[in-house]
JSON list of C-alpha atoms in Angstrom, two decimals:
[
{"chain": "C", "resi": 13, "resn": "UNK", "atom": "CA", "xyz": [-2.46, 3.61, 26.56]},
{"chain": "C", "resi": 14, "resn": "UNK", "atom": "CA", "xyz": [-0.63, 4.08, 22.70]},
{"chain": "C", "resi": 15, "resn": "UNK", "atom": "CA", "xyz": [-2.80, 4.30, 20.28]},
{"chain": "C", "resi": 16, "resn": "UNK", "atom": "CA", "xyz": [-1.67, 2.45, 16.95]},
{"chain": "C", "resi": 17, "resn": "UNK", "atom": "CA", "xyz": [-2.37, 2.91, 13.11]},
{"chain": "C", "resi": 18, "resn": "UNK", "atom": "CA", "xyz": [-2.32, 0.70, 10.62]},
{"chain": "C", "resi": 19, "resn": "UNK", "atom": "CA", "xyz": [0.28, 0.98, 7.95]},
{"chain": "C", "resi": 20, "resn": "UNK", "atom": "CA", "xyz": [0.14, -0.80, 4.52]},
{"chain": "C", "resi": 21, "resn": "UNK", "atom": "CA", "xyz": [2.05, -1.12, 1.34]},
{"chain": "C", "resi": 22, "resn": "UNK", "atom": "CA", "xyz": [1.54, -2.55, -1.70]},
{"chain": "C", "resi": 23, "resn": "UNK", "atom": "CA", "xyz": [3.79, -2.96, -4.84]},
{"chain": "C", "resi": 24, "resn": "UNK", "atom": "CA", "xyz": [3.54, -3.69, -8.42]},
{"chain": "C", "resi": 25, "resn": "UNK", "atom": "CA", "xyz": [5.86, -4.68, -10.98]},
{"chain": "C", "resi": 26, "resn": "UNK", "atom": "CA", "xyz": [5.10, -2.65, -14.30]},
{"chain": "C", "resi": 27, "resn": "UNK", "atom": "CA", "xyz": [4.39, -4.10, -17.49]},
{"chain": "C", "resi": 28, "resn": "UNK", "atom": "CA", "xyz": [6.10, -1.36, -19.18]},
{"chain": "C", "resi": 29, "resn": "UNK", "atom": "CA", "xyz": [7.75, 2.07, -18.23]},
{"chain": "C", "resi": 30, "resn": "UNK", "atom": "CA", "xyz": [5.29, 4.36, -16.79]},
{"chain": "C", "resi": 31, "resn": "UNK", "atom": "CA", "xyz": [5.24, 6.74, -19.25]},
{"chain": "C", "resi": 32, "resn": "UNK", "atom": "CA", "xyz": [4.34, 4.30, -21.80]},
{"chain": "C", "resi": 33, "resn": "UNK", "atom": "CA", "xyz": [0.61, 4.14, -23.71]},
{"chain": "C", "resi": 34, "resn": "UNK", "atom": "CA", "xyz": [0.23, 0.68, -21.82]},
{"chain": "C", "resi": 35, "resn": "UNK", "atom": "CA", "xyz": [0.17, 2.60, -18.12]},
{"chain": "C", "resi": 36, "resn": "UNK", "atom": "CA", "xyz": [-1.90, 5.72, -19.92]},
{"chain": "C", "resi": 37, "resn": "UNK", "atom": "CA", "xyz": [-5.45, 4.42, -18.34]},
{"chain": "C", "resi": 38, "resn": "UNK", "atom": "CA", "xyz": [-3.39, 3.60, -14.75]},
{"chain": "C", "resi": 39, "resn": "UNK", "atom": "CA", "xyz": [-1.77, 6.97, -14.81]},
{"chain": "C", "resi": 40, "resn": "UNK", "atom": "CA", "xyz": [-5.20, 8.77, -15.90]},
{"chain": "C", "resi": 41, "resn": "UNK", "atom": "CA", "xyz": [-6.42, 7.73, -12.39]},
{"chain": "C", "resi": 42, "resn": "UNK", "atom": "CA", "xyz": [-4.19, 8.05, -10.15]},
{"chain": "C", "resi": 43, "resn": "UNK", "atom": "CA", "xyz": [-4.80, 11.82, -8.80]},
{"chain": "C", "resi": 44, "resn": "UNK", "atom": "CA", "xyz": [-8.23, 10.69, -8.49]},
{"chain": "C", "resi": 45, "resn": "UNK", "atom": "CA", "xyz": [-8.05, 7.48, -6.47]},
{"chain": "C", "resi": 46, "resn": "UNK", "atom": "CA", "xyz": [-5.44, 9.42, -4.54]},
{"chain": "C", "resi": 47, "resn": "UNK", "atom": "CA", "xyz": [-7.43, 12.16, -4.42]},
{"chain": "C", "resi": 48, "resn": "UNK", "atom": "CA", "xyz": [-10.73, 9.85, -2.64]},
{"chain": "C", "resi": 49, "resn": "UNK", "atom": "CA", "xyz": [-8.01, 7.83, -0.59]},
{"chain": "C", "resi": 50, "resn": "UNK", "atom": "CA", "xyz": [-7.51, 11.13, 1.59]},
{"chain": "C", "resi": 51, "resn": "UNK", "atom": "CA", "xyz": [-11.06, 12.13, 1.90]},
{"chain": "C", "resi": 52, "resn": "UNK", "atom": "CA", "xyz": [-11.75, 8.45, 2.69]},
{"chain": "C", "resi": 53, "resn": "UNK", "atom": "CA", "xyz": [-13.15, 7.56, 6.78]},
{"chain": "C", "resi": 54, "resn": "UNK", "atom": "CA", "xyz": [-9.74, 6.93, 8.87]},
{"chain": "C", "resi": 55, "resn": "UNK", "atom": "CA", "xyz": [-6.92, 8.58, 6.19]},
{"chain": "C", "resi": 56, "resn": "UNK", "atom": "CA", "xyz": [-3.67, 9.41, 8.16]},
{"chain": "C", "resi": 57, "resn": "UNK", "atom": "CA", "xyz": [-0.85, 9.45, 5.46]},
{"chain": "C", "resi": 58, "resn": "UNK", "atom": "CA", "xyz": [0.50, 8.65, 2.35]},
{"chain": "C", "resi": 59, "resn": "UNK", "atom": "CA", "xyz": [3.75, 8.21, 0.67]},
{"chain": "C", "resi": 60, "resn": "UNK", "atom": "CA", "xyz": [4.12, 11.06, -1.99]},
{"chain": "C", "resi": 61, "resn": "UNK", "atom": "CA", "xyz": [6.73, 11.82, -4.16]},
{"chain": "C", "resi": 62, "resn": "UNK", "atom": "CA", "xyz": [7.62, 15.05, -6.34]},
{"chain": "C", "resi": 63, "resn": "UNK", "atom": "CA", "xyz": [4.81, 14.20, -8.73]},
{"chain": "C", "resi": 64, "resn": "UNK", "atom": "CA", "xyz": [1.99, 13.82, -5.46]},
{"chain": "C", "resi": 65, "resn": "UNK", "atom": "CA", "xyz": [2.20, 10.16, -5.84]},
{"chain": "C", "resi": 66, "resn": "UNK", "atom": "CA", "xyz": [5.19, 7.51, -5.47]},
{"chain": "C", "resi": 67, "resn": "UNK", "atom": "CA", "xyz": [5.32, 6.10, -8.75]},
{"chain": "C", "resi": 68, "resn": "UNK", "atom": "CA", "xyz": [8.84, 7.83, -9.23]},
{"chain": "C", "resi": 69, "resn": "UNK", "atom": "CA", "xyz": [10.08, 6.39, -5.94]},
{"chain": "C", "resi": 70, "resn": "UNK", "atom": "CA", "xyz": [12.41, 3.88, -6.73]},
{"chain": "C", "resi": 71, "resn": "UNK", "atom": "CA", "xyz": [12.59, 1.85, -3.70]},
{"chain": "C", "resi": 72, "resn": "UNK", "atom": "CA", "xyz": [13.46, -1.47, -4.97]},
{"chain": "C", "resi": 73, "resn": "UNK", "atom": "CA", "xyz": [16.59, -3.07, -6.95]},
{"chain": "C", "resi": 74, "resn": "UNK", "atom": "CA", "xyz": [14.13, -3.79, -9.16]},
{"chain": "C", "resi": 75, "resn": "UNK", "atom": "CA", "xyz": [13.37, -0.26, -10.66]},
{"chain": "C", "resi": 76, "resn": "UNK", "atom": "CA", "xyz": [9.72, -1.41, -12.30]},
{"chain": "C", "resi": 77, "resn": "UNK", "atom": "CA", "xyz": [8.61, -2.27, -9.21]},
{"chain": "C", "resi": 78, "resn": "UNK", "atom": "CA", "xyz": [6.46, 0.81, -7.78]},
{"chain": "C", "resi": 79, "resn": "UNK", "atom": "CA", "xyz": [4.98, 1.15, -3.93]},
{"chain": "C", "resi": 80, "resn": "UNK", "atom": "CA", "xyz": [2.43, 2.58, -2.38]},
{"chain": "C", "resi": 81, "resn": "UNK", "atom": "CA", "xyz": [2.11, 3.45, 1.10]},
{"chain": "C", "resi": 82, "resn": "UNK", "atom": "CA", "xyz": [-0.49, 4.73, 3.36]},
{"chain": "C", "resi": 83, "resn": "UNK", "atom": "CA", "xyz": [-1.87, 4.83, 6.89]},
{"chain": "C", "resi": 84, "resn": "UNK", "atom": "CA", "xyz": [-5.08, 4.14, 8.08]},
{"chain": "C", "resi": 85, "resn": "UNK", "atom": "CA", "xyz": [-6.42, 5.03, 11.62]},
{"chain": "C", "resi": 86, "resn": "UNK", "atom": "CA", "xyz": [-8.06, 1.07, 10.83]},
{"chain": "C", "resi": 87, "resn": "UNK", "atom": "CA", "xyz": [-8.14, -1.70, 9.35]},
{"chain": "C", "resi": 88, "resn": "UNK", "atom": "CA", "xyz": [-12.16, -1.50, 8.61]},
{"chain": "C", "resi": 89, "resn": "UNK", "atom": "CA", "xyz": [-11.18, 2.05, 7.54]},
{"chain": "C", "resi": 90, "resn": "UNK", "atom": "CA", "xyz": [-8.58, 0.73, 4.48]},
{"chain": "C", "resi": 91, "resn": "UNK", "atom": "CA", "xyz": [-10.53, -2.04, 4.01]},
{"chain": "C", "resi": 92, "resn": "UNK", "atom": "CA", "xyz": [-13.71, 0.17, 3.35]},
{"chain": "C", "resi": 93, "resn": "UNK", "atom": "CA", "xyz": [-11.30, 2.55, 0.51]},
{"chain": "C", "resi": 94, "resn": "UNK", "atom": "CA", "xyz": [-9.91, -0.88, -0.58]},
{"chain": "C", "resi": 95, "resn": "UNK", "atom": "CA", "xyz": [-12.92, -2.86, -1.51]},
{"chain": "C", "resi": 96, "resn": "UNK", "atom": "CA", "xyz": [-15.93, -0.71, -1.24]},
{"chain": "C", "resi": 97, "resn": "UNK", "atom": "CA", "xyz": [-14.80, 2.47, -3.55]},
{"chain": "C", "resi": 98, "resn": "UNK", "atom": "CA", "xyz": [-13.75, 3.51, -6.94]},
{"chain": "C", "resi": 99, "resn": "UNK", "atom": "CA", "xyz": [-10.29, 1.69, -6.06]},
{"chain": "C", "resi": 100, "resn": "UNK", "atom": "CA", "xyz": [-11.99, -1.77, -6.29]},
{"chain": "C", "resi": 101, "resn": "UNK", "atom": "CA", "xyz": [-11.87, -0.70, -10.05]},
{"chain": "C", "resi": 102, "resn": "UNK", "atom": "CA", "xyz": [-8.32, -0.27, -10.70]},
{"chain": "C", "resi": 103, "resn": "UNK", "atom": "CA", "xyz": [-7.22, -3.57, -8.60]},
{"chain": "C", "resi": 104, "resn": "UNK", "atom": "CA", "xyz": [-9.97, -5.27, -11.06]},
{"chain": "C", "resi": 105, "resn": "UNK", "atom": "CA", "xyz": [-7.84, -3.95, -14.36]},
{"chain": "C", "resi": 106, "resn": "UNK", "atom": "CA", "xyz": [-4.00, -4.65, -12.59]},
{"chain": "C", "resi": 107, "resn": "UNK", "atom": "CA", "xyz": [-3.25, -7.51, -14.53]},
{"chain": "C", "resi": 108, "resn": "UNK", "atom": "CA", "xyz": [-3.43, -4.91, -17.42]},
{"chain": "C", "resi": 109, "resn": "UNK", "atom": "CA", "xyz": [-0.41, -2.69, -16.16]},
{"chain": "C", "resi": 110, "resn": "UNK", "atom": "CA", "xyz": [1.51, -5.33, -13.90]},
{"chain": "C", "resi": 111, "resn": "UNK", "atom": "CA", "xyz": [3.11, -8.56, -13.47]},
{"chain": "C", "resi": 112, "resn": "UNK", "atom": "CA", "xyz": [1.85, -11.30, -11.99]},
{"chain": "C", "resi": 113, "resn": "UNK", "atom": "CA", "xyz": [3.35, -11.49, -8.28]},
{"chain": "C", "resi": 114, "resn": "UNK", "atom": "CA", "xyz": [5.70, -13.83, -7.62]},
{"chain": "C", "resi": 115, "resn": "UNK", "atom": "CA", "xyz": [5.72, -12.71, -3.83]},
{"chain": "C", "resi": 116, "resn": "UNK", "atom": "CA", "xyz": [3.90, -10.69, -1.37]},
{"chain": "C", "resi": 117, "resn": "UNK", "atom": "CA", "xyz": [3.00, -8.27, -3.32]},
{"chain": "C", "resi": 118, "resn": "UNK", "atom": "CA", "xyz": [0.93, -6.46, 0.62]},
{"chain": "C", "resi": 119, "resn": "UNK", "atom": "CA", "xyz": [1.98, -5.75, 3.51]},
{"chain": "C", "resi": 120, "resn": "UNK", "atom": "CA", "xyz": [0.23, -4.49, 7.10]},
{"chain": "C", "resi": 121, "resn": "UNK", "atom": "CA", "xyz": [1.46, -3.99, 10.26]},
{"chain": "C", "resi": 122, "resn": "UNK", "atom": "CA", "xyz": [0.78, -1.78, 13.27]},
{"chain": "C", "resi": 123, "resn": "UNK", "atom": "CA", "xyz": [2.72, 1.80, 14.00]},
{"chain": "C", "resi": 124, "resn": "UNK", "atom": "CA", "xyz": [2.49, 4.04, 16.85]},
{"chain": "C", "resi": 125, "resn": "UNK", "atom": "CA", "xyz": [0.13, 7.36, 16.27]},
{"chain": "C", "resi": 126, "resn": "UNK", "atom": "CA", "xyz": [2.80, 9.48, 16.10]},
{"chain": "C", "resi": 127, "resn": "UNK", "atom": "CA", "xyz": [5.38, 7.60, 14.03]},
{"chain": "C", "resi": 128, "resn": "UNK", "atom": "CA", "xyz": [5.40, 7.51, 9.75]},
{"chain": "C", "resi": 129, "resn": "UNK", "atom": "CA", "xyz": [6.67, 4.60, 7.91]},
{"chain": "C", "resi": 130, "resn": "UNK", "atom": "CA", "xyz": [9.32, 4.84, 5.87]},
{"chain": "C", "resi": 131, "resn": "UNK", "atom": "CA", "xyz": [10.23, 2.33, 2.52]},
{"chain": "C", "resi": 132, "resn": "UNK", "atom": "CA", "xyz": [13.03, 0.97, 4.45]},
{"chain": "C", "resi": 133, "resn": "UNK", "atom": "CA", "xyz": [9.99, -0.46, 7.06]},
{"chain": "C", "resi": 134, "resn": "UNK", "atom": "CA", "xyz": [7.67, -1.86, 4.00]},
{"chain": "C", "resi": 135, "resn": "UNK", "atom": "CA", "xyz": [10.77, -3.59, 2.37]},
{"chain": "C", "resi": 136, "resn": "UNK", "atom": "CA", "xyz": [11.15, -5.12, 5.64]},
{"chain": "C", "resi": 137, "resn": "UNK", "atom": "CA", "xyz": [7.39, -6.10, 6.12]},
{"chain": "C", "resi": 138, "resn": "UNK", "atom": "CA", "xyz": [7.64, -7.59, 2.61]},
{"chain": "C", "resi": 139, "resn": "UNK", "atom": "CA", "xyz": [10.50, -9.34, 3.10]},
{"chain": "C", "resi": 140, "resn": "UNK", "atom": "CA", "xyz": [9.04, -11.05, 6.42]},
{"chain": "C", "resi": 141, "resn": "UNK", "atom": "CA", "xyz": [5.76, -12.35, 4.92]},
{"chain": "C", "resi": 142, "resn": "UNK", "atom": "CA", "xyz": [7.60, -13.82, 2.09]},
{"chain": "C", "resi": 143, "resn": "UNK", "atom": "CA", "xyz": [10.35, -15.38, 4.67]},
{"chain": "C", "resi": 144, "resn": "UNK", "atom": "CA", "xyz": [7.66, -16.70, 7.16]},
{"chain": "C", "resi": 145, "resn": "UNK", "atom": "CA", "xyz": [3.79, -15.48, 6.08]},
{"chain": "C", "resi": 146, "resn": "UNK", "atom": "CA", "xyz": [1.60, -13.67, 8.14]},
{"chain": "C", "resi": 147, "resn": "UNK", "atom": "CA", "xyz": [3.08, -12.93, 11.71]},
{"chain": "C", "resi": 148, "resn": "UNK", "atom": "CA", "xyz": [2.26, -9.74, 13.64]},
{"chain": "C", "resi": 149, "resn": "UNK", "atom": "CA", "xyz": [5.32, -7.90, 12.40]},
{"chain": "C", "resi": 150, "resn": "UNK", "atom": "CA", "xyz": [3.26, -8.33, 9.45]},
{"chain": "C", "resi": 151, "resn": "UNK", "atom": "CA", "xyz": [0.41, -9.66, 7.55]},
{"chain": "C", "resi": 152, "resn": "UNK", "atom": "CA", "xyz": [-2.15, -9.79, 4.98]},
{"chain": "C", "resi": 153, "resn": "UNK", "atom": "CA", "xyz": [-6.03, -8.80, 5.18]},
{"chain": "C", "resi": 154, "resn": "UNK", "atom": "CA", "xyz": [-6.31, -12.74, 5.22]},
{"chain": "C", "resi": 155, "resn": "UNK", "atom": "CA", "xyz": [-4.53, -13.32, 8.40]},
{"chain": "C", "resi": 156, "resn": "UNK", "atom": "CA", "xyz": [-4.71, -10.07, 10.52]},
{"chain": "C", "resi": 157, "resn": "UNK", "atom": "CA", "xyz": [-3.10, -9.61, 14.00]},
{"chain": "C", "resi": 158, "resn": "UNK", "atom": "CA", "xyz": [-3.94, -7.16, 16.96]},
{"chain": "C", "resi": 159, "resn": "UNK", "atom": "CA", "xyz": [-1.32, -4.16, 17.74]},
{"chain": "C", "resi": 160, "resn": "UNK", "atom": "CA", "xyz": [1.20, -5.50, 20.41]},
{"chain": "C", "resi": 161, "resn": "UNK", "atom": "CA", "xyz": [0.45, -3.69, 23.33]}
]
């Protein structure tokens, strides 16, 4: 039987460039929440760039949108380093650093062990909850779907 993994990404449209003083208290913390994401129960991957983070990944048209990506062996697992850990912190000061979503701003949806994600698959994931909502090619922590087997 495959076993799956769940992938996720997440976006954010900055407030101002990265480098600015508004992002200083985001960027302060990022090697750290990183940092307890990969020691966290269930960590499989993450989407890193030159800098050991994705900030400077430009993945979008849009270049002040940044992603992050990451897969968990399950969902109780992300939820656990989503809600339950420093990172609860940070989501509670976003409206700081970003916009206001007009759109999905998350996106899950089921991989096999052995495969990564790429930004090409979140774009896609994104795309389909804000064409149709939660389906099980991919959903929210709301509405969550079983692997296809």
């Amino acid at each position: 039987m495959q076993k799956y993994y769940l992938a996720q990404v997440n976006i954010s449209k900055l407030l101002a460039p990265i480098d600015s003083p508004l992002l200083a208290d985001f960027v302060a913390q990022l090697d750290e929440i990183n940092a307890l994401a990969e020691k966290s129960k269930g960590f499989v991957w993450r989407l890193k760039g030159d800098n050991e983070n994705a900030t400077a990944l430009r993945i979008f048209d849009d270049a002040d949108i940044i992603i992050n990506m990451s897969v968990w062996e399950t969902i109780e697992d992300l939820k656990e380093f989503a809600f339950k850990t420093a990172h609860v912190g940070v989501m509670r000061e976003r409206n700081k650093w970003f916009e206001k979503p007009s759109g999905a701003m998350l996106a899950l949806w089921w991989i096999p062990h052995n495969y990564t994600p790429t930004p090409h698959d979140a774009k896609e994931r994104l795309e389909s909850i804000n064409k149709n909502g939660s389906t099980p090619f991919a959903f929210t922590f709301k509405d969550v779907f079983l692997p296809i087997v």
